[in-house]
Amino acid sequence: MYFDNIPVIPYEGPQSKNPLAFKFYNPDQVILGKTMREHLPFAMAWWHNLCAGGTDMFGRDTADKSFGAEKGTMEHAKAKVDAGFEFMQKLGIEYFCFHDVDIVPEADDIKETNRRLDEISDYILEKMKGTNIKCLWGTANMFSNPRFMNGAGSSNSADVFCFAAAQVKKALDITVKLGGKGYVFWGGREGYETLLNTDVKFEQENIAKLMKMAVAYGRSIGFTGDFYIEPKPKEPMKHQYDFDAATAIGFLKAHGLDKDFKMNIEANHATLAGHTFQHDLRISAINGMLGSVDANQGDYLLGWDTDEFPYDIYETTMCMYEVLKAGGLTGGFNFDSKNRRPSCTPEDMFYAYILGMDAFALGLIKAAKLIEDGRLDAFVEDRYASYKSGIGAKIVAGETTLEELAAYADEMGAPAQPGSGRQEYLESVVNSVLFGL
Ligand code: XUL
Ligand code: CO
């Protein structure tokens, strides 16, 4: 036991002042025909929760994540598994996500790293037995090791490309072994610092080749889940190729990868791209590619990926609004979030997840209310009413020509007004659903 003083976290309702209780996440509560547990497949991110201790550019760890073992050893890797499972069970979290090097210390030789991965995945598999804990997705860290300084699939070096391929292959093996629902490609260092030394076309084609080989290999070993691209516009590279959902979807379609891939949308990545979280969810959804979510929040005053635990109910409501409208996720809600550096105790790890899970549960409740309220839907429906009959219906059906439309316009002389967008009215509808009685 690593969290002896922490009980199983109960649901106590909105009035509760118990810091170690859920105020909104009530797993068995039914919303729009499904339980909260089904709507919200939450996942623990191995890297932030079990590995990161708060080190930043200006200072070392503030939180002790040794879990009683010496860091860099397999004993430590196993202690993290034990601590992680205790953590997830106490919170009722049913999924985890991992990078290869989150679960074992990377060795100098890839053969030894892979042996360690076999050993730890046996250990995790054993631990999963008798629990309802499952793997949401796995991925390969192809950005920390110095060999990946120029990228992985986009590296100028064919030897480095081979290392990336080897890591993807092994990470897929482990993901499949653990029954993972998905496999993620976050662009890492797939991008560039300057065009003076970069062949963008060549690099992008190579990334597509790596992804195609990953799909072929994954399917050959029985992986039936989704591959995901997790878009991000910048950081660590100045230009990341998977800038946002629209860019990543265009890339997948251009390379014939769109049937195997969906999007893993991270809130803070969307806002770094100059979009709202909701925008990138919508773009993914309308393309049939809303797969999974990396649940976190950025800071509008800071221009980098702060990975904060989500607390903004407006944002989580709009996220859940998109997710409900899309019929749910094939993946889940992975807390790619970290405690602020001064929140450095084991209790803070729990407070953070309680905050995030409650924020999404409340977002779900409010999004369902917005849908049941119906005013937004009715407004949007009415806004496009001119396409329901007459010339509008002909446009939608693709049964007209530019000549016919020009003749129609000639006849009108001056066009009718398109109608008010009523933005402020609609914003007040949202506020009344969020905060009204
Ligand atoms: C980095 C990030 C990654 C991915 C997985 O910004 O979000 O942790 O989620 O590689
Ligand atoms: Co992420």
Short mmCIF file of C-alpha atoms and ligand atoms in Angstrom, two decimals:
data_model
loop_
_atom_site.label_atom_id
_atom_site.label_comp_id
_atom_site.label_asym_id
_atom_site.label_seq_id
_atom_site.Cartn_x
_atom_site.Cartn_y
_atom_site.Cartn_z
CA MET A 1 0.00 0.00 0.00
CA TYR A 2 1.41 3.35 -1.07
CA PHE A 3 -1.54 5.57 -0.23
CA ASP A 4 -2.42 4.23 3.22
CA ASN A 5 -4.12 7.39 4.44
CA ILE A 6 -6.36 7.66 1.36
CA PRO A 7 -9.67 5.76 1.37
CA VAL A 8 -11.62 4.57 -1.65
CA ILE A 9 -13.06 7.86 -2.94
CA PRO A 10 -16.84 7.92 -2.44
CA TYR A 11 -19.46 10.01 -4.22
CA GLU A 12 -20.97 12.39 -1.67
CA GLY A 13 -22.77 14.91 -3.87
CA PRO A 14 -22.40 18.65 -4.57
CA GLN A 15 -22.94 19.69 -0.94
CA SER A 16 -19.99 17.66 0.35
CA LYS A 17 -16.96 19.49 1.71
CA ASN A 18 -14.91 16.33 2.03
CA PRO A 19 -11.81 16.91 -0.16
CA LEU A 20 -11.48 13.16 -0.70
CA ALA A 21 -14.98 12.69 -2.16
CA PHE A 22 -16.56 13.19 -5.56
CA LYS A 23 -19.07 16.01 -5.73
CA PHE A 24 -20.36 15.26 -9.26
CA TYR A 25 -18.86 11.98 -10.50
CA ASN A 26 -21.46 9.42 -9.52
CA PRO A 27 -20.52 6.41 -11.66
CA ASP A 28 -23.94 4.71 -11.55
CA GLN A 29 -25.98 7.83 -12.25
CA VAL A 30 -27.78 7.52 -15.58
CA ILE A 31 -27.59 10.43 -18.01
CA LEU A 32 -29.34 10.21 -21.38
CA GLY A 33 -29.68 6.44 -21.07
CA LYS A 34 -26.11 5.56 -20.06
CA THR A 35 -24.28 5.57 -16.75
CA MET A 36 -21.63 8.18 -16.07
CA ARG A 37 -19.12 5.33 -15.94
CA GLU A 38 -20.04 4.42 -19.54
CA HIS A 39 -20.04 8.02 -20.75
CA LEU A 40 -16.70 8.78 -19.10
CA PRO A 41 -14.08 6.06 -19.55
CA PHE A 42 -11.40 7.84 -17.53
CA ALA A 43 -7.75 6.91 -17.86
CA MET A 44 -4.66 7.56 -15.76
CA ALA A 45 -1.64 8.85 -17.69
CA TRP A 46 1.30 6.80 -16.43
CA TRP A 47 3.86 9.46 -17.26
CA HIS A 48 2.50 12.41 -15.33
CA ASN A 49 1.00 10.52 -12.44
CA LEU A 50 3.63 7.90 -11.69
CA CYS A 51 6.81 9.30 -13.25
CA ALA A 52 6.87 13.12 -13.20
CA GLY A 53 7.98 14.73 -9.97
CA GLY A 54 7.74 18.38 -10.92
CA THR A 55 11.15 18.94 -12.51
CA ASP A 56 11.12 22.03 -14.72
CA MET A 57 13.74 24.17 -16.44
CA PHE A 58 14.48 25.94 -13.18
CA GLY A 59 14.35 23.26 -10.52
CA ARG A 60 14.35 19.60 -9.64
CA ASP A 61 11.58 17.31 -8.40
CA THR A 62 9.33 18.52 -5.62
CA ALA A 63 7.21 15.37 -5.44
CA ASP A 64 8.65 12.01 -4.44
CA LYS A 65 7.63 9.40 -7.01
CA SER A 66 10.10 6.75 -5.86
CA PHE A 67 7.35 4.68 -4.23
CA GLY A 68 9.96 3.26 -1.86
CA ALA A 69 12.29 1.95 -4.57
CA GLU A 70 15.46 3.16 -6.25
CA LYS A 71 14.66 5.04 -9.44
CA GLY A 72 15.92 3.52 -12.69
CA THR A 73 15.50 -0.06 -11.46
CA MET A 74 12.93 -2.72 -12.35
CA GLU A 75 11.99 -2.76 -8.68
CA HIS A 76 10.95 0.87 -9.11
CA ALA A 77 9.09 0.04 -12.33
CA LYS A 78 7.09 -2.61 -10.43
CA ALA A 79 6.48 -0.28 -7.47
CA LYS A 80 4.97 2.18 -9.95
CA VAL A 81 2.64 -0.54 -11.23
CA ASP A 82 1.56 -1.34 -7.67
CA ALA A 83 1.08 2.34 -6.79
CA GLY A 84 -0.74 3.01 -10.06
CA PHE A 85 -3.20 0.17 -9.55
CA GLU A 86 -3.88 1.20 -5.96
CA PHE A 87 -4.43 4.77 -7.19
CA MET A 88 -6.81 3.75 -9.99
CA GLN A 89 -8.77 1.39 -7.75
CA LYS A 90 -9.24 4.03 -5.06
CA LEU A 91 -10.61 6.46 -7.64
CA GLY A 92 -12.61 3.95 -9.67
CA ILE A 93 -10.56 4.68 -12.81
CA GLU A 94 -10.80 1.80 -15.27
CA TYR A 95 -8.11 2.64 -17.84
CA PHE A 96 -4.48 3.63 -18.09
CA CYS A 97 -2.29 5.00 -20.91
CA PHE A 98 1.46 4.60 -21.20
CA HIS A 99 4.60 5.25 -23.23
CA ASP A 100 7.10 2.38 -23.43
CA VAL A 101 9.67 4.27 -21.35
CA ASP A 102 7.10 5.22 -18.68
CA ILE A 103 6.77 1.60 -17.61
CA VAL A 104 10.48 0.59 -17.67
CA PRO A 105 13.76 2.46 -17.46
CA GLU A 106 15.24 2.59 -20.96
CA ALA A 107 18.49 0.58 -21.26
CA ASP A 108 21.47 1.43 -23.46
CA ASP A 109 20.66 -1.51 -25.72
CA ILE A 110 17.18 -1.83 -27.24
CA LYS A 111 17.26 -5.62 -26.76
CA GLU A 112 17.53 -5.10 -23.00
CA THR A 113 14.79 -2.43 -23.03
CA ASN A 114 12.54 -4.88 -24.86
CA ARG A 115 13.31 -7.64 -22.35
CA ARG A 116 12.32 -5.25 -19.56
CA LEU A 117 9.11 -4.42 -21.42
CA ASP A 118 8.27 -8.13 -21.59
CA GLU A 119 8.89 -8.49 -17.87
CA ILE A 120 6.85 -5.46 -16.82
CA SER A 121 3.96 -6.24 -19.16
CA ASP A 122 3.74 -9.74 -17.60
CA TYR A 123 3.62 -8.01 -14.23
CA ILE A 124 0.94 -5.52 -15.33
CA LEU A 125 -1.12 -8.30 -16.93
CA GLU A 126 -1.02 -10.28 -13.68
CA LYS A 127 -2.04 -7.16 -11.78
CA MET A 128 -5.00 -6.55 -14.12
CA LYS A 129 -6.46 -9.96 -13.27
CA GLY A 130 -9.39 -9.72 -10.89
CA THR A 131 -9.71 -5.96 -11.46
CA ASN A 132 -11.74 -4.04 -14.03
CA ILE A 133 -8.66 -2.05 -15.03
CA LYS A 134 -7.78 -2.07 -18.72
CA CYS A 135 -5.35 -0.39 -21.11
CA LEU A 136 -6.85 2.51 -23.07
CA TRP A 137 -3.85 3.09 -25.31
CA GLY A 138 -0.13 2.67 -25.57
CA THR A 139 2.49 4.64 -27.43
CA ALA A 140 6.23 4.83 -28.04
CA ASN A 141 8.26 7.71 -26.67
CA MET A 142 10.18 8.77 -29.77
CA PHE A 143 11.18 12.21 -28.55
CA SER A 144 13.15 12.00 -25.26
CA ASN A 145 16.19 10.00 -26.35
CA PRO A 146 18.80 12.29 -28.00
CA ARG A 147 18.76 10.06 -31.09
CA PHE A 148 15.34 11.54 -31.87
CA MET A 149 16.53 15.16 -31.83
CA ASN A 150 15.71 15.51 -35.54
CA GLY A 151 12.48 13.54 -35.28
CA ALA A 152 11.59 9.85 -35.51
CA GLY A 153 9.62 9.04 -38.67
CA SER A 154 10.80 12.44 -39.94
CA SER A 155 14.45 11.95 -38.99
CA ASN A 156 17.12 12.70 -41.57
CA SER A 157 18.81 9.47 -40.47
CA ALA A 158 17.59 6.12 -41.80
CA ASP A 159 19.18 4.40 -38.79
CA VAL A 160 17.12 6.53 -36.42
CA PHE A 161 14.03 5.75 -38.52
CA CYS A 162 14.77 2.05 -37.89
CA PHE A 163 14.98 2.64 -34.13
CA ALA A 164 11.62 4.41 -34.30
CA ALA A 165 10.16 1.47 -36.22
CA ALA A 166 11.54 -0.95 -33.64
CA GLN A 167 10.02 1.05 -30.79
CA VAL A 168 6.64 1.28 -32.51
CA LYS A 169 6.70 -2.48 -33.13
CA LYS A 170 7.45 -3.27 -29.51
CA ALA A 171 4.99 -0.69 -28.14
CA LEU A 172 2.31 -2.27 -30.37
CA ASP A 173 3.24 -5.73 -29.07
CA ILE A 174 2.84 -4.56 -25.47
CA THR A 175 -0.36 -2.60 -26.20
CA VAL A 176 -1.93 -5.66 -27.83
CA LYS A 177 -0.69 -7.92 -25.02
CA LEU A 178 -2.40 -5.64 -22.48
CA GLY A 179 -5.61 -5.53 -24.55
CA GLY A 180 -5.24 -1.82 -25.40
CA LYS A 181 -8.17 -0.21 -27.23
CA GLY A 182 -5.96 2.19 -29.13
CA TYR A 183 -2.44 3.12 -30.20
CA VAL A 184 -1.32 6.76 -30.27
CA PHE A 185 1.07 8.67 -32.46
CA TRP A 186 1.74 12.03 -30.88
CA GLY A 187 4.10 13.92 -33.18
CA GLY A 188 6.89 14.26 -30.60
CA ARG A 189 9.65 15.90 -32.62
CA GLU A 190 7.98 15.28 -36.01
CA GLY A 191 8.34 18.81 -37.32
CA TYR A 192 11.12 21.26 -37.95
CA GLU A 193 13.02 24.23 -36.60
CA THR A 194 14.10 25.73 -39.94
CA LEU A 195 13.33 25.12 -43.59
CA LEU A 196 16.98 25.86 -44.37
CA ASN A 197 17.82 22.25 -43.51
CA THR A 198 14.50 20.47 -43.98
CA ASP A 199 12.84 18.54 -46.82
CA VAL A 200 9.24 18.75 -45.60
CA LYS A 201 7.76 16.59 -48.38
CA PHE A 202 10.30 13.82 -47.83
CA GLU A 203 9.81 13.89 -44.05
CA GLN A 204 6.02 13.79 -44.24
CA GLU A 205 6.06 10.91 -46.70
CA ASN A 206 8.37 8.98 -44.39
CA ILE A 207 6.05 9.54 -41.41
CA ALA A 208 3.19 8.15 -43.51
CA LYS A 209 5.35 5.12 -44.39
CA LEU A 210 6.05 4.48 -40.71
CA MET A 211 2.33 4.74 -39.93
CA LYS A 212 1.42 2.38 -42.78
CA MET A 213 3.92 -0.18 -41.53
CA ALA A 214 2.49 0.22 -38.02
CA VAL A 215 -1.04 -0.43 -39.31
CA ALA A 216 0.12 -3.48 -41.30
CA TYR A 217 2.02 -4.90 -38.32
CA GLY A 218 -0.70 -4.06 -35.79
CA ARG A 219 -3.39 -5.77 -37.86
CA SER A 220 -1.09 -8.79 -38.39
CA ILE A 221 -0.82 -9.34 -34.62
CA GLY A 222 -4.56 -9.00 -34.06
CA PHE A 223 -4.89 -5.32 -33.11
CA THR A 224 -8.47 -4.37 -34.02
CA GLY A 225 -8.57 -1.02 -32.23
CA ASP A 226 -7.99 2.49 -33.53
CA PHE A 227 -4.72 4.19 -34.28
CA TYR A 228 -4.77 7.82 -33.22
CA ILE A 229 -2.93 10.94 -34.21
CA GLU A 230 -2.72 13.43 -31.36
CA PRO A 231 -2.34 16.85 -33.01
CA LYS A 232 -0.21 19.60 -31.49
CA PRO A 233 0.93 22.79 -33.26
CA LYS A 234 4.27 23.46 -31.58
CA GLU A 235 6.46 22.37 -28.69
CA PRO A 236 8.91 20.79 -28.69
CA MET A 237 9.44 21.74 -32.37
CA LYS A 238 8.70 25.22 -33.65
CA HIS A 239 6.52 23.68 -36.37
CA GLN A 240 4.85 20.36 -35.64
CA TYR A 241 3.48 18.59 -38.72
CA ASP A 242 0.26 17.51 -36.95
CA PHE A 243 -0.68 21.14 -36.27
CA ASP A 244 -4.35 20.56 -35.49
CA ALA A 245 -7.19 18.15 -36.25
CA ALA A 246 -7.84 19.58 -39.72
CA THR A 247 -4.17 19.27 -40.69
CA ALA A 248 -3.84 15.73 -39.31
CA ILE A 249 -7.06 14.58 -41.00
CA GLY A 250 -5.88 16.03 -44.32
CA PHE A 251 -2.57 14.18 -43.92
CA LEU A 252 -4.31 10.89 -43.13
CA LYS A 253 -6.63 11.24 -46.13
CA ALA A 254 -3.77 12.15 -48.45
CA HIS A 255 -1.95 8.96 -47.48
CA GLY A 256 -4.91 6.57 -47.35
CA LEU A 257 -4.65 6.16 -43.58
CA ASP A 258 -8.05 7.58 -42.66
CA LYS A 259 -9.78 4.21 -42.24
CA ASP A 260 -7.38 3.06 -39.53
CA PHE A 261 -6.80 6.34 -37.70
CA LYS A 262 -8.89 8.68 -35.60
CA MET A 263 -7.98 11.77 -33.57
CA ASN A 264 -6.88 11.90 -29.95
CA ILE A 265 -7.73 15.52 -29.13
CA GLU A 266 -5.89 17.17 -26.27
CA ALA A 267 -7.51 20.33 -24.92
CA ASN A 268 -4.27 22.22 -24.34
CA HIS A 269 -2.96 21.30 -27.81
CA ALA A 270 -6.10 22.69 -29.44
CA THR A 271 -5.75 25.98 -27.59
CA LEU A 272 -2.05 26.21 -28.48
CA ALA A 273 -3.17 25.94 -32.12
CA GLY A 274 -5.34 29.03 -31.61
CA HIS A 275 -8.56 27.00 -31.52
CA THR A 276 -10.97 26.15 -28.77
CA PHE A 277 -10.99 22.57 -27.47
CA GLN A 278 -14.53 22.36 -28.83
CA HIS A 279 -13.37 23.37 -32.32
CA ASP A 280 -10.94 20.48 -32.70
CA LEU A 281 -13.50 18.05 -31.28
CA ARG A 282 -16.07 19.26 -33.81
CA ILE A 283 -13.64 19.04 -36.75
CA SER A 284 -12.79 15.48 -35.74
CA ALA A 285 -16.42 14.52 -35.22
CA ILE A 286 -17.68 15.80 -38.57
CA ASN A 287 -14.99 13.71 -40.25
CA GLY A 288 -16.01 10.60 -38.30
CA MET A 289 -12.66 10.68 -36.53
CA LEU A 290 -13.40 11.67 -32.95
CA GLY A 291 -11.63 8.84 -31.19
CA SER A 292 -10.23 9.80 -27.81
CA VAL A 293 -9.51 12.80 -25.61
CA ASP A 294 -6.45 13.87 -23.65
CA ALA A 295 -8.24 15.63 -20.82
CA ASN A 296 -6.43 18.70 -19.53
CA GLN A 297 -6.53 22.47 -19.71
CA GLY A 298 -4.11 25.18 -20.73
CA ASP A 299 -3.62 28.64 -19.33
CA TYR A 300 -4.69 31.53 -21.55
CA LEU A 301 -1.91 33.68 -20.08
CA LEU A 302 0.85 31.20 -20.91
CA GLY A 303 1.87 30.18 -24.40
CA TRP A 304 2.93 26.63 -23.72
CA ASP A 305 1.51 23.23 -22.87
CA THR A 306 0.83 23.63 -19.16
CA ASP A 307 -1.16 20.36 -18.92
CA GLU A 308 -3.30 21.50 -16.01
CA PHE A 309 -6.03 19.39 -14.53
CA PRO A 310 -9.29 20.53 -16.10
CA TYR A 311 -11.51 22.66 -13.89
CA ASP A 312 -13.20 25.01 -16.35
CA ILE A 313 -16.81 23.79 -16.49
CA TYR A 314 -17.60 25.81 -19.60
CA GLU A 315 -14.85 23.90 -21.45
CA THR A 316 -15.80 20.47 -20.13
CA THR A 317 -19.47 21.17 -20.90
CA MET A 318 -18.68 22.06 -24.49
CA CYS A 319 -16.43 19.01 -24.77
CA MET A 320 -19.18 16.72 -23.51
CA TYR A 321 -21.69 18.48 -25.78
CA GLU A 322 -19.55 17.49 -28.77
CA VAL A 323 -18.94 13.99 -27.45
CA LEU A 324 -22.65 13.36 -26.78
CA LYS A 325 -23.59 14.69 -30.21
CA ALA A 326 -20.98 12.43 -31.80
CA GLY A 327 -22.46 9.40 -30.00
CA GLY A 328 -19.56 8.99 -27.57
CA LEU A 329 -15.87 8.20 -27.94
CA THR A 330 -14.35 4.95 -29.15
CA GLY A 331 -11.50 5.75 -26.75
CA GLY A 332 -11.74 7.57 -23.44
CA PHE A 333 -10.69 10.55 -21.34
CA ASN A 334 -7.02 10.29 -20.50
CA PHE A 335 -5.83 12.79 -17.91
CA ASP A 336 -2.73 14.03 -19.71
CA SER A 337 -2.47 16.48 -16.83
CA LYS A 338 0.02 17.15 -14.11
CA ASN A 339 -0.11 18.62 -10.65
CA ARG A 340 1.28 22.12 -10.34
CA ARG A 341 4.83 21.87 -9.03
CA PRO A 342 4.03 23.04 -5.49
CA SER A 343 1.18 20.49 -5.23
CA CYS A 344 3.70 17.91 -4.21
CA THR A 345 2.09 15.43 -1.80
CA PRO A 346 0.39 12.07 -2.51
CA GLU A 347 -2.95 13.62 -1.46
CA ASP A 348 -2.49 16.21 -4.21
CA MET A 349 -2.42 13.39 -6.78
CA PHE A 350 -5.91 12.40 -5.59
CA TYR A 351 -7.22 15.96 -5.33
CA ALA A 352 -6.13 16.51 -8.94
CA TYR A 353 -7.99 13.48 -10.29
CA ILE A 354 -11.06 14.26 -8.18
CA LEU A 355 -11.03 17.77 -9.68
CA GLY A 356 -10.68 16.47 -13.23
CA MET A 357 -13.23 13.67 -12.93
CA ASP A 358 -15.74 15.96 -11.25
CA ALA A 359 -15.18 18.65 -13.89
CA PHE A 360 -16.01 16.18 -16.68
CA ALA A 361 -18.94 14.70 -14.75
CA LEU A 362 -20.42 18.16 -14.24
CA GLY A 363 -19.70 18.97 -17.89
CA LEU A 364 -21.60 15.82 -18.85
CA ILE A 365 -24.57 16.77 -16.67
CA LYS A 366 -24.67 20.27 -18.12
CA ALA A 367 -24.16 19.14 -21.72
CA ALA A 368 -27.08 16.73 -21.38
CA LYS A 369 -29.16 19.63 -20.02
CA LEU A 370 -28.19 21.79 -23.00
CA ILE A 371 -29.32 19.05 -25.36
CA GLU A 372 -32.56 18.43 -23.42
CA ASP A 373 -33.21 22.17 -23.27
CA GLY A 374 -33.15 22.12 -27.07
CA ARG A 375 -32.85 25.87 -27.68
CA LEU A 376 -29.39 25.67 -29.23
CA ASP A 377 -30.35 22.82 -31.54
CA ALA A 378 -33.59 24.51 -32.53
CA PHE A 379 -31.75 27.75 -33.31
CA VAL A 380 -29.16 26.03 -35.49
CA GLU A 381 -31.84 24.03 -37.27
CA ASP A 382 -33.81 27.18 -38.01
CA ARG A 383 -30.71 29.12 -39.06
CA TYR A 384 -30.29 26.92 -42.13
CA ALA A 385 -34.03 26.67 -42.90
CA SER A 386 -33.60 28.32 -46.31
CA TYR A 387 -31.93 25.12 -47.52
CA LYS A 388 -34.94 22.97 -46.69
CA SER A 389 -37.05 23.88 -49.70
CA GLY A 390 -36.93 25.70 -53.02
CA ILE A 391 -33.57 26.79 -54.37
CA GLY A 392 -31.82 25.91 -51.08
CA ALA A 393 -32.97 22.28 -51.26
CA LYS A 394 -31.71 22.12 -54.86
CA ILE A 395 -28.26 23.37 -53.73
CA VAL A 396 -28.09 20.73 -50.99
CA ALA A 397 -29.15 17.98 -53.40
CA GLY A 398 -26.50 19.10 -55.89
CA GLU A 399 -29.23 19.57 -58.51
CA THR A 400 -28.48 23.05 -59.73
CA THR A 401 -25.92 24.99 -61.70
CA LEU A 402 -24.12 28.27 -61.40
CA GLU A 403 -26.25 29.57 -64.30
CA GLU A 404 -29.52 28.72 -62.57
CA LEU A 405 -28.35 30.33 -59.32
CA ALA A 406 -27.21 33.45 -61.18
CA ALA A 407 -30.63 33.70 -62.87
CA TYR A 408 -32.28 33.29 -59.45
CA ALA A 409 -30.13 36.08 -58.01
CA ASP A 410 -30.94 38.33 -61.00
CA GLU A 411 -34.61 37.88 -60.29
CA MET A 412 -34.19 38.78 -56.62
CA GLY A 413 -32.24 41.91 -57.48
CA ALA A 414 -31.12 42.50 -53.87
CA PRO A 415 -30.61 39.43 -51.63
CA ALA A 416 -32.67 38.80 -48.54
CA GLN A 417 -30.91 39.37 -45.21
CA PRO A 418 -29.41 36.14 -43.78
CA GLY A 419 -30.82 36.75 -40.28
CA SER A 420 -29.23 37.52 -36.94
CA GLY A 421 -26.65 35.12 -35.49
CA ARG A 422 -28.06 35.84 -32.00
CA GLN A 423 -24.74 34.99 -30.37
CA GLU A 424 -25.34 36.92 -27.15
CA TYR A 425 -28.80 35.40 -26.73
CA LEU A 426 -27.33 31.90 -27.22
CA GLU A 427 -24.52 32.62 -24.75
CA SER A 428 -27.12 33.61 -22.19
CA VAL A 429 -28.99 30.36 -22.86
CA VAL A 430 -25.77 28.46 -22.07
CA ASN A 431 -25.26 30.49 -18.89
CA SER A 432 -28.79 29.87 -17.73
CA VAL A 433 -28.37 26.13 -18.27
CA LEU A 434 -24.98 26.20 -16.52
CA PHE A 435 -25.92 28.36 -13.58
CA GLY A 436 -29.72 28.61 -13.47
CA LEU A 437 -31.72 26.69 -10.94
C1 XUL B 1 2.71 15.82 -25.20
C2 XUL B 1 1.63 14.85 -25.05
C3 XUL B 1 2.02 13.41 -24.98
C4 XUL B 1 1.11 12.50 -25.69
C5 XUL B 1 1.57 11.07 -25.75
O1 XUL B 1 2.29 17.13 -25.28
O2 XUL B 1 0.47 15.21 -24.97
O3 XUL B 1 2.15 13.06 -23.64
O4 XUL B 1 -0.17 12.50 -25.11
O5 XUL B 1 2.83 10.95 -26.29
CO CO B 2 -1.34 14.18 -24.73
#
